[in-house]
Amino acid sequence: MSFSTALVWLSIHPIYRHLLVLLCGIALAKVMNMVVILWCYSRHNALLWQSAIMLLCPSLFLALSFTCDDIFTLCWTLLLSWFLLALCVIDIRCYLLPDKLTLPLLWLGLISHSNASTATLRDAVYGAMLGYLAMRGIYWAGKKLIGREGLGYGDFKLMAALGAWLGWMSLPLVATFASVLGMVLFLLRYIVTKNSGALPFGPSLAISGLVIYISQPTLYSG
């Protein structure tokens, strides 16, 4: 069976596609656990986090398999979701968004548009550039006005990566949704734990970016 025939077969038989995606999610959850341990090696709650990843990654993959009919779109969506979930976990655990994940994510975003129209690819390039510059500007303004670093350099690069995947026109939506989500998460944490310390912004960006990426065909269809 050729590769193209296999893709057609998976498209015609959704139940097998969902099963394959679930199995891929389980396998990639194990890879994600190794990646997280690489940057956040700690025995504190390690088993809890590993179990959470083994549950979250396959569940997310399975849910996404119902959102995409086109097998190529599904593959790109799963790739994006894997990177974003890994970045979420690492940022929550050790307040870090590693360059070795954010930079490949940026390049993959540009590559995902390589077969699209020139205008779409241009929007992705502008998205990467403006995403980085906008976050850098917010960081600089916050540091000058209130004397605090509200964002990290990893946030700049994650926003640039999301700009590459989504295009520059989606950046205001990502920033708005991420800001609202960040405030909600901060309030919930404060209500539950009375902790008013810094909250990593990477997960809010990642969740907002993935939701908008999945919703884009609906948002811009008219």
PDB file of C-alpha atoms in Angstrom, residues 38-209:
ATOM      1  CA  LEU A  38      15.012  17.219  30.277  1.00  0.00           C
ATOM      2  CA  TRP A  39      14.197  20.818  31.272  1.00  0.00           C
ATOM      3  CA  CYS A  40      12.375  20.310  34.560  1.00  0.00           C
ATOM      4  CA  TYR A  41      14.103  17.463  36.303  1.00  0.00           C
ATOM      5  CA  SER A  42      12.529  17.267  39.730  1.00  0.00           C
ATOM      6  CA  ARG A  43      11.228  14.413  41.819  1.00  0.00           C
ATOM      7  CA  HIS A  44       8.578  16.679  43.312  1.00  0.00           C
ATOM      8  CA  ASN A  45       5.194  15.491  41.982  1.00  0.00           C
ATOM      9  CA  ALA A  46       7.019  13.857  39.052  1.00  0.00           C
ATOM     10  CA  LEU A  47       4.663  10.864  38.926  1.00  0.00           C
ATOM     11  CA  LEU A  48       1.628  13.144  39.042  1.00  0.00           C
ATOM     12  CA  TRP A  49       2.872  15.209  36.089  1.00  0.00           C
ATOM     13  CA  GLN A  50       3.831  12.135  34.063  1.00  0.00           C
ATOM     14  CA  SER A  51       0.379  10.650  34.646  1.00  0.00           C
ATOM     15  CA  ALA A  52      -1.260  13.947  33.658  1.00  0.00           C
ATOM     16  CA  ILE A  53       0.707  14.054  30.394  1.00  0.00           C
ATOM     17  CA  MET A  54      -0.161  10.417  29.633  1.00  0.00           C
ATOM     18  CA  LEU A  55      -3.809  11.369  30.019  1.00  0.00           C
ATOM     19  CA  LEU A  56      -3.827  14.821  28.427  1.00  0.00           C
ATOM     20  CA  CYS A  57      -1.825  14.173  25.258  1.00  0.00           C
ATOM     21  CA  PRO A  58      -3.848  11.195  23.922  1.00  0.00           C
ATOM     22  CA  SER A  59      -7.119  12.852  24.978  1.00  0.00           C
ATOM     23  CA  LEU A  60      -6.217  16.073  23.169  1.00  0.00           C
ATOM     24  CA  PHE A  61      -5.117  14.183  20.065  1.00  0.00           C
ATOM     25  CA  LEU A  62      -8.340  12.141  20.011  1.00  0.00           C
ATOM     26  CA  ALA A  63     -10.491  15.254  20.422  1.00  0.00           C
ATOM     27  CA  LEU A  64      -8.622  17.036  17.607  1.00  0.00           C
ATOM     28  CA  SER A  65      -9.106  14.049  15.297  1.00  0.00           C
ATOM     29  CA  PHE A  66     -12.826  14.881  15.269  1.00  0.00           C
ATOM     30  CA  THR A  67     -12.212  18.504  14.244  1.00  0.00           C
ATOM     31  CA  CYS A  68     -10.320  17.864  10.988  1.00  0.00           C
ATOM     32  CA  ASP A  69     -11.604  15.902   7.976  1.00  0.00           C
ATOM     33  CA  ASP A  70      -8.478  16.556   5.919  1.00  0.00           C
ATOM     34  CA  ILE A  71      -5.618  14.268   6.959  1.00  0.00           C
ATOM     35  CA  PHE A  72      -2.895  16.825   6.198  1.00  0.00           C
ATOM     36  CA  THR A  73      -4.625  19.538   8.235  1.00  0.00           C
ATOM     37  CA  LEU A  74      -5.004  17.036  11.055  1.00  0.00           C
ATOM     38  CA  CYS A  75      -1.283  16.213  11.008  1.00  0.00           C
ATOM     39  CA  TRP A  76      -0.304  19.879  11.235  1.00  0.00           C
ATOM     40  CA  THR A  77      -2.846  20.456  14.015  1.00  0.00           C
ATOM     41  CA  LEU A  78      -1.524  17.522  16.037  1.00  0.00           C
ATOM     42  CA  LEU A  79       2.054  18.721  15.580  1.00  0.00           C
ATOM     43  CA  LEU A  80       1.153  22.196  16.810  1.00  0.00           C
ATOM     44  CA  SER A  81      -0.818  20.822  19.764  1.00  0.00           C
ATOM     45  CA  TRP A  82       2.076  18.571  20.849  1.00  0.00           C
ATOM     46  CA  PHE A  83       4.533  21.464  20.977  1.00  0.00           C
ATOM     47  CA  LEU A  84       2.071  23.760  22.757  1.00  0.00           C
ATOM     48  CA  LEU A  85       1.145  21.157  25.369  1.00  0.00           C
ATOM     49  CA  ALA A  86       4.816  20.430  26.077  1.00  0.00           C
ATOM     50  CA  LEU A  87       5.518  24.167  26.428  1.00  0.00           C
ATOM     51  CA  CYS A  88       2.528  24.561  28.760  1.00  0.00           C
ATOM     52  CA  VAL A  89       3.740  21.836  31.094  1.00  0.00           C
ATOM     53  CA  ILE A  90       7.349  23.078  31.130  1.00  0.00           C
ATOM     54  CA  ASP A  91       6.303  26.686  31.764  1.00  0.00           C
ATOM     55  CA  ILE A  92       3.961  25.682  34.604  1.00  0.00           C
ATOM     56  CA  ARG A  93       6.580  23.460  36.227  1.00  0.00           C
ATOM     57  CA  CYS A  94       9.710  25.591  35.893  1.00  0.00           C
ATOM     58  CA  TYR A  95       8.743  28.974  34.374  1.00  0.00           C
ATOM     59  CA  LEU A  96      10.636  28.287  31.164  1.00  0.00           C
ATOM     60  CA  LEU A  97       9.835  28.262  27.441  1.00  0.00           C
ATOM     61  CA  PRO A  98      12.917  26.608  25.901  1.00  0.00           C
ATOM     62  CA  ASP A  99      14.330  27.933  22.623  1.00  0.00           C
ATOM     63  CA  LYS A 100      14.753  24.319  21.486  1.00  0.00           C
ATOM     64  CA  LEU A 101      10.960  24.065  21.363  1.00  0.00           C
ATOM     65  CA  THR A 102       9.801  27.592  20.504  1.00  0.00           C
ATOM     66  CA  LEU A 103      12.198  28.123  17.578  1.00  0.00           C
ATOM     67  CA  PRO A 104      11.424  24.812  15.797  1.00  0.00           C
ATOM     68  CA  LEU A 105       7.743  25.596  16.355  1.00  0.00           C
ATOM     69  CA  LEU A 106       8.222  28.921  14.576  1.00  0.00           C
ATOM     70  CA  TRP A 107       9.946  27.300  11.589  1.00  0.00           C
ATOM     71  CA  LEU A 108       7.329  24.554  11.398  1.00  0.00           C
ATOM     72  CA  GLY A 109       4.647  27.243  11.301  1.00  0.00           C
ATOM     73  CA  LEU A 110       6.286  28.837   8.274  1.00  0.00           C
ATOM     74  CA  ILE A 111       6.799  25.439   6.612  1.00  0.00           C
ATOM     75  CA  SER A 112       3.127  24.590   7.143  1.00  0.00           C
ATOM     76  CA  HIS A 113       2.286  27.480   4.799  1.00  0.00           C
ATOM     77  CA  SER A 114       4.933  26.622   2.206  1.00  0.00           C
ATOM     78  CA  ASN A 115       2.386  25.153  -0.227  1.00  0.00           C
ATOM     79  CA  ALA A 116      -0.147  27.915   0.363  1.00  0.00           C
ATOM     80  CA  SER A 117      -0.537  31.121  -1.627  1.00  0.00           C
ATOM     81  CA  THR A 118       2.126  33.796  -1.579  1.00  0.00           C
ATOM     82  CA  ALA A 119      -0.208  36.058   0.403  1.00  0.00           C
ATOM     83  CA  THR A 120      -0.719  33.409   3.108  1.00  0.00           C
ATOM     84  CA  LEU A 121       3.000  32.780   3.445  1.00  0.00           C
ATOM     85  CA  ARG A 122       3.622  36.524   3.616  1.00  0.00           C
ATOM     86  CA  ASP A 123       1.033  36.841   6.397  1.00  0.00           C
ATOM     87  CA  ALA A 124       2.840  34.080   8.305  1.00  0.00           C
ATOM     88  CA  VAL A 125       6.217  35.820   7.974  1.00  0.00           C
ATOM     89  CA  TYR A 126       4.715  39.129   9.090  1.00  0.00           C
ATOM     90  CA  GLY A 127       2.978  37.273  11.923  1.00  0.00           C
ATOM     91  CA  ALA A 128       6.266  35.887  13.222  1.00  0.00           C
ATOM     92  CA  MET A 129       7.934  39.298  13.043  1.00  0.00           C
ATOM     93  CA  LEU A 130       5.065  41.316  14.540  1.00  0.00           C
ATOM     94  CA  GLY A 131       4.371  38.715  17.228  1.00  0.00           C
ATOM     95  CA  TYR A 132       7.925  38.997  18.507  1.00  0.00           C
ATOM     96  CA  LEU A 133       8.092  42.797  18.249  1.00  0.00           C
ATOM     97  CA  ALA A 134       4.721  43.320  19.938  1.00  0.00           C
ATOM     98  CA  MET A 135       5.641  41.195  22.959  1.00  0.00           C
ATOM     99  CA  ARG A 136       9.048  42.840  23.118  1.00  0.00           C
ATOM    100  CA  GLY A 137       7.351  46.248  23.118  1.00  0.00           C
ATOM    101  CA  ILE A 138       4.996  45.230  25.949  1.00  0.00           C
ATOM    102  CA  TYR A 139       7.966  43.930  27.924  1.00  0.00           C
ATOM    103  CA  TRP A 140       9.900  47.170  27.418  1.00  0.00           C
ATOM    104  CA  ALA A 141       6.909  49.368  28.284  1.00  0.00           C
ATOM    105  CA  GLY A 142       6.183  47.406  31.457  1.00  0.00           C
ATOM    106  CA  LYS A 143       9.784  47.570  32.559  1.00  0.00           C
ATOM    107  CA  LYS A 144       9.956  51.331  31.994  1.00  0.00           C
ATOM    108  CA  LEU A 145       6.558  52.206  33.505  1.00  0.00           C
ATOM    109  CA  ILE A 146       6.331  49.900  36.519  1.00  0.00           C
ATOM    110  CA  GLY A 147       9.903  48.676  36.812  1.00  0.00           C
ATOM    111  CA  ARG A 148       8.930  45.003  36.504  1.00  0.00           C
ATOM    112  CA  GLU A 149       9.480  42.354  33.865  1.00  0.00           C
ATOM    113  CA  GLY A 150       5.963  41.087  33.241  1.00  0.00           C
ATOM    114  CA  LEU A 151       7.010  38.813  30.364  1.00  0.00           C
ATOM    115  CA  GLY A 152       9.943  36.556  29.623  1.00  0.00           C
ATOM    116  CA  TYR A 153      11.989  36.160  26.457  1.00  0.00           C
ATOM    117  CA  GLY A 154      10.348  32.791  25.870  1.00  0.00           C
ATOM    118  CA  ASP A 155       6.975  34.553  25.636  1.00  0.00           C
ATOM    119  CA  PHE A 156       8.349  36.700  22.779  1.00  0.00           C
ATOM    120  CA  LYS A 157       9.391  33.630  20.822  1.00  0.00           C
ATOM    121  CA  LEU A 158       6.179  31.720  21.515  1.00  0.00           C
ATOM    122  CA  MET A 159       4.132  34.661  20.244  1.00  0.00           C
ATOM    123  CA  ALA A 160       6.353  34.805  17.148  1.00  0.00           C
ATOM    124  CA  ALA A 161       5.758  31.084  16.602  1.00  0.00           C
ATOM    125  CA  LEU A 162       1.996  31.542  16.931  1.00  0.00           C
ATOM    126  CA  GLY A 163       2.193  34.420  14.470  1.00  0.00           C
ATOM    127  CA  ALA A 164       3.903  32.089  12.002  1.00  0.00           C
ATOM    128  CA  TRP A 165       1.135  29.490  12.375  1.00  0.00           C
ATOM    129  CA  LEU A 166      -1.831  31.872  12.491  1.00  0.00           C
ATOM    130  CA  GLY A 167      -0.776  34.893  10.443  1.00  0.00           C
ATOM    131  CA  TRP A 168      -0.472  38.467  11.631  1.00  0.00           C
ATOM    132  CA  MET A 169      -4.228  39.176  11.508  1.00  0.00           C
ATOM    133  CA  SER A 170      -4.878  36.690  14.327  1.00  0.00           C
ATOM    134  CA  LEU A 171      -2.352  38.198  16.727  1.00  0.00           C
ATOM    135  CA  PRO A 172      -4.786  40.711  18.326  1.00  0.00           C
ATOM    136  CA  LEU A 173      -7.189  37.834  19.029  1.00  0.00           C
ATOM    137  CA  VAL A 174      -4.425  35.725  20.548  1.00  0.00           C
ATOM    138  CA  ALA A 175      -3.262  38.615  22.751  1.00  0.00           C
ATOM    139  CA  THR A 176      -6.808  39.432  23.886  1.00  0.00           C
ATOM    140  CA  PHE A 177      -7.848  35.850  24.646  1.00  0.00           C
ATOM    141  CA  ALA A 178      -4.534  35.084  26.351  1.00  0.00           C
ATOM    142  CA  SER A 179      -4.781  38.196  28.545  1.00  0.00           C
ATOM    143  CA  VAL A 180      -8.338  37.386  29.610  1.00  0.00           C
ATOM    144  CA  LEU A 181      -7.473  33.737  30.223  1.00  0.00           C
ATOM    145  CA  GLY A 182      -4.379  34.737  32.196  1.00  0.00           C
ATOM    146  CA  MET A 183      -6.439  37.011  34.450  1.00  0.00           C
ATOM    147  CA  VAL A 184      -9.056  34.310  35.001  1.00  0.00           C
ATOM    148  CA  LEU A 185      -6.402  31.732  35.904  1.00  0.00           C
ATOM    149  CA  PHE A 186      -4.685  34.198  38.235  1.00  0.00           C
ATOM    150  CA  LEU A 187      -7.954  34.945  40.057  1.00  0.00           C
ATOM    151  CA  LEU A 188      -8.852  31.267  40.324  1.00  0.00           C
ATOM    152  CA  ARG A 189      -5.433  30.444  41.753  1.00  0.00           C
ATOM    153  CA  TYR A 190      -5.688  33.304  44.230  1.00  0.00           C
ATOM    154  CA  ILE A 191      -9.165  32.250  45.361  1.00  0.00           C
ATOM    155  CA  VAL A 192      -8.071  28.650  45.868  1.00  0.00           C
ATOM    156  CA  THR A 193      -4.538  29.093  47.240  1.00  0.00           C
ATOM    157  CA  LYS A 194      -4.261  32.811  48.173  1.00  0.00           C
ATOM    158  CA  ASN A 195      -1.103  32.859  46.050  1.00  0.00           C
ATOM    159  CA  SER A 196      -0.610  36.270  44.426  1.00  0.00           C
ATOM    160  CA  GLY A 197       2.788  35.513  42.897  1.00  0.00           C
ATOM    161  CA  ALA A 198       3.716  35.584  39.231  1.00  0.00           C
ATOM    162  CA  LEU A 199       1.805  33.280  36.916  1.00  0.00           C
ATOM    163  CA  PRO A 200       3.453  31.915  33.741  1.00  0.00           C
ATOM    164  CA  PHE A 201       1.905  33.479  30.646  1.00  0.00           C
ATOM    165  CA  GLY A 202       3.001  30.741  28.237  1.00  0.00           C
ATOM    166  CA  PRO A 203       0.032  28.410  28.917  1.00  0.00           C
ATOM    167  CA  SER A 204      -2.463  31.227  28.265  1.00  0.00           C
ATOM    168  CA  LEU A 205      -0.747  32.026  24.964  1.00  0.00           C
ATOM    169  CA  ALA A 206      -0.579  28.357  23.987  1.00  0.00           C
ATOM    170  CA  ILE A 207      -4.225  27.594  24.768  1.00  0.00           C
ATOM    171  CA  SER A 208      -5.442  30.739  22.999  1.00  0.00           C
ATOM    172  CA  GLY A 209      -3.269  30.033  19.969  1.00  0.00           C
TER     173      GLY A 209
END
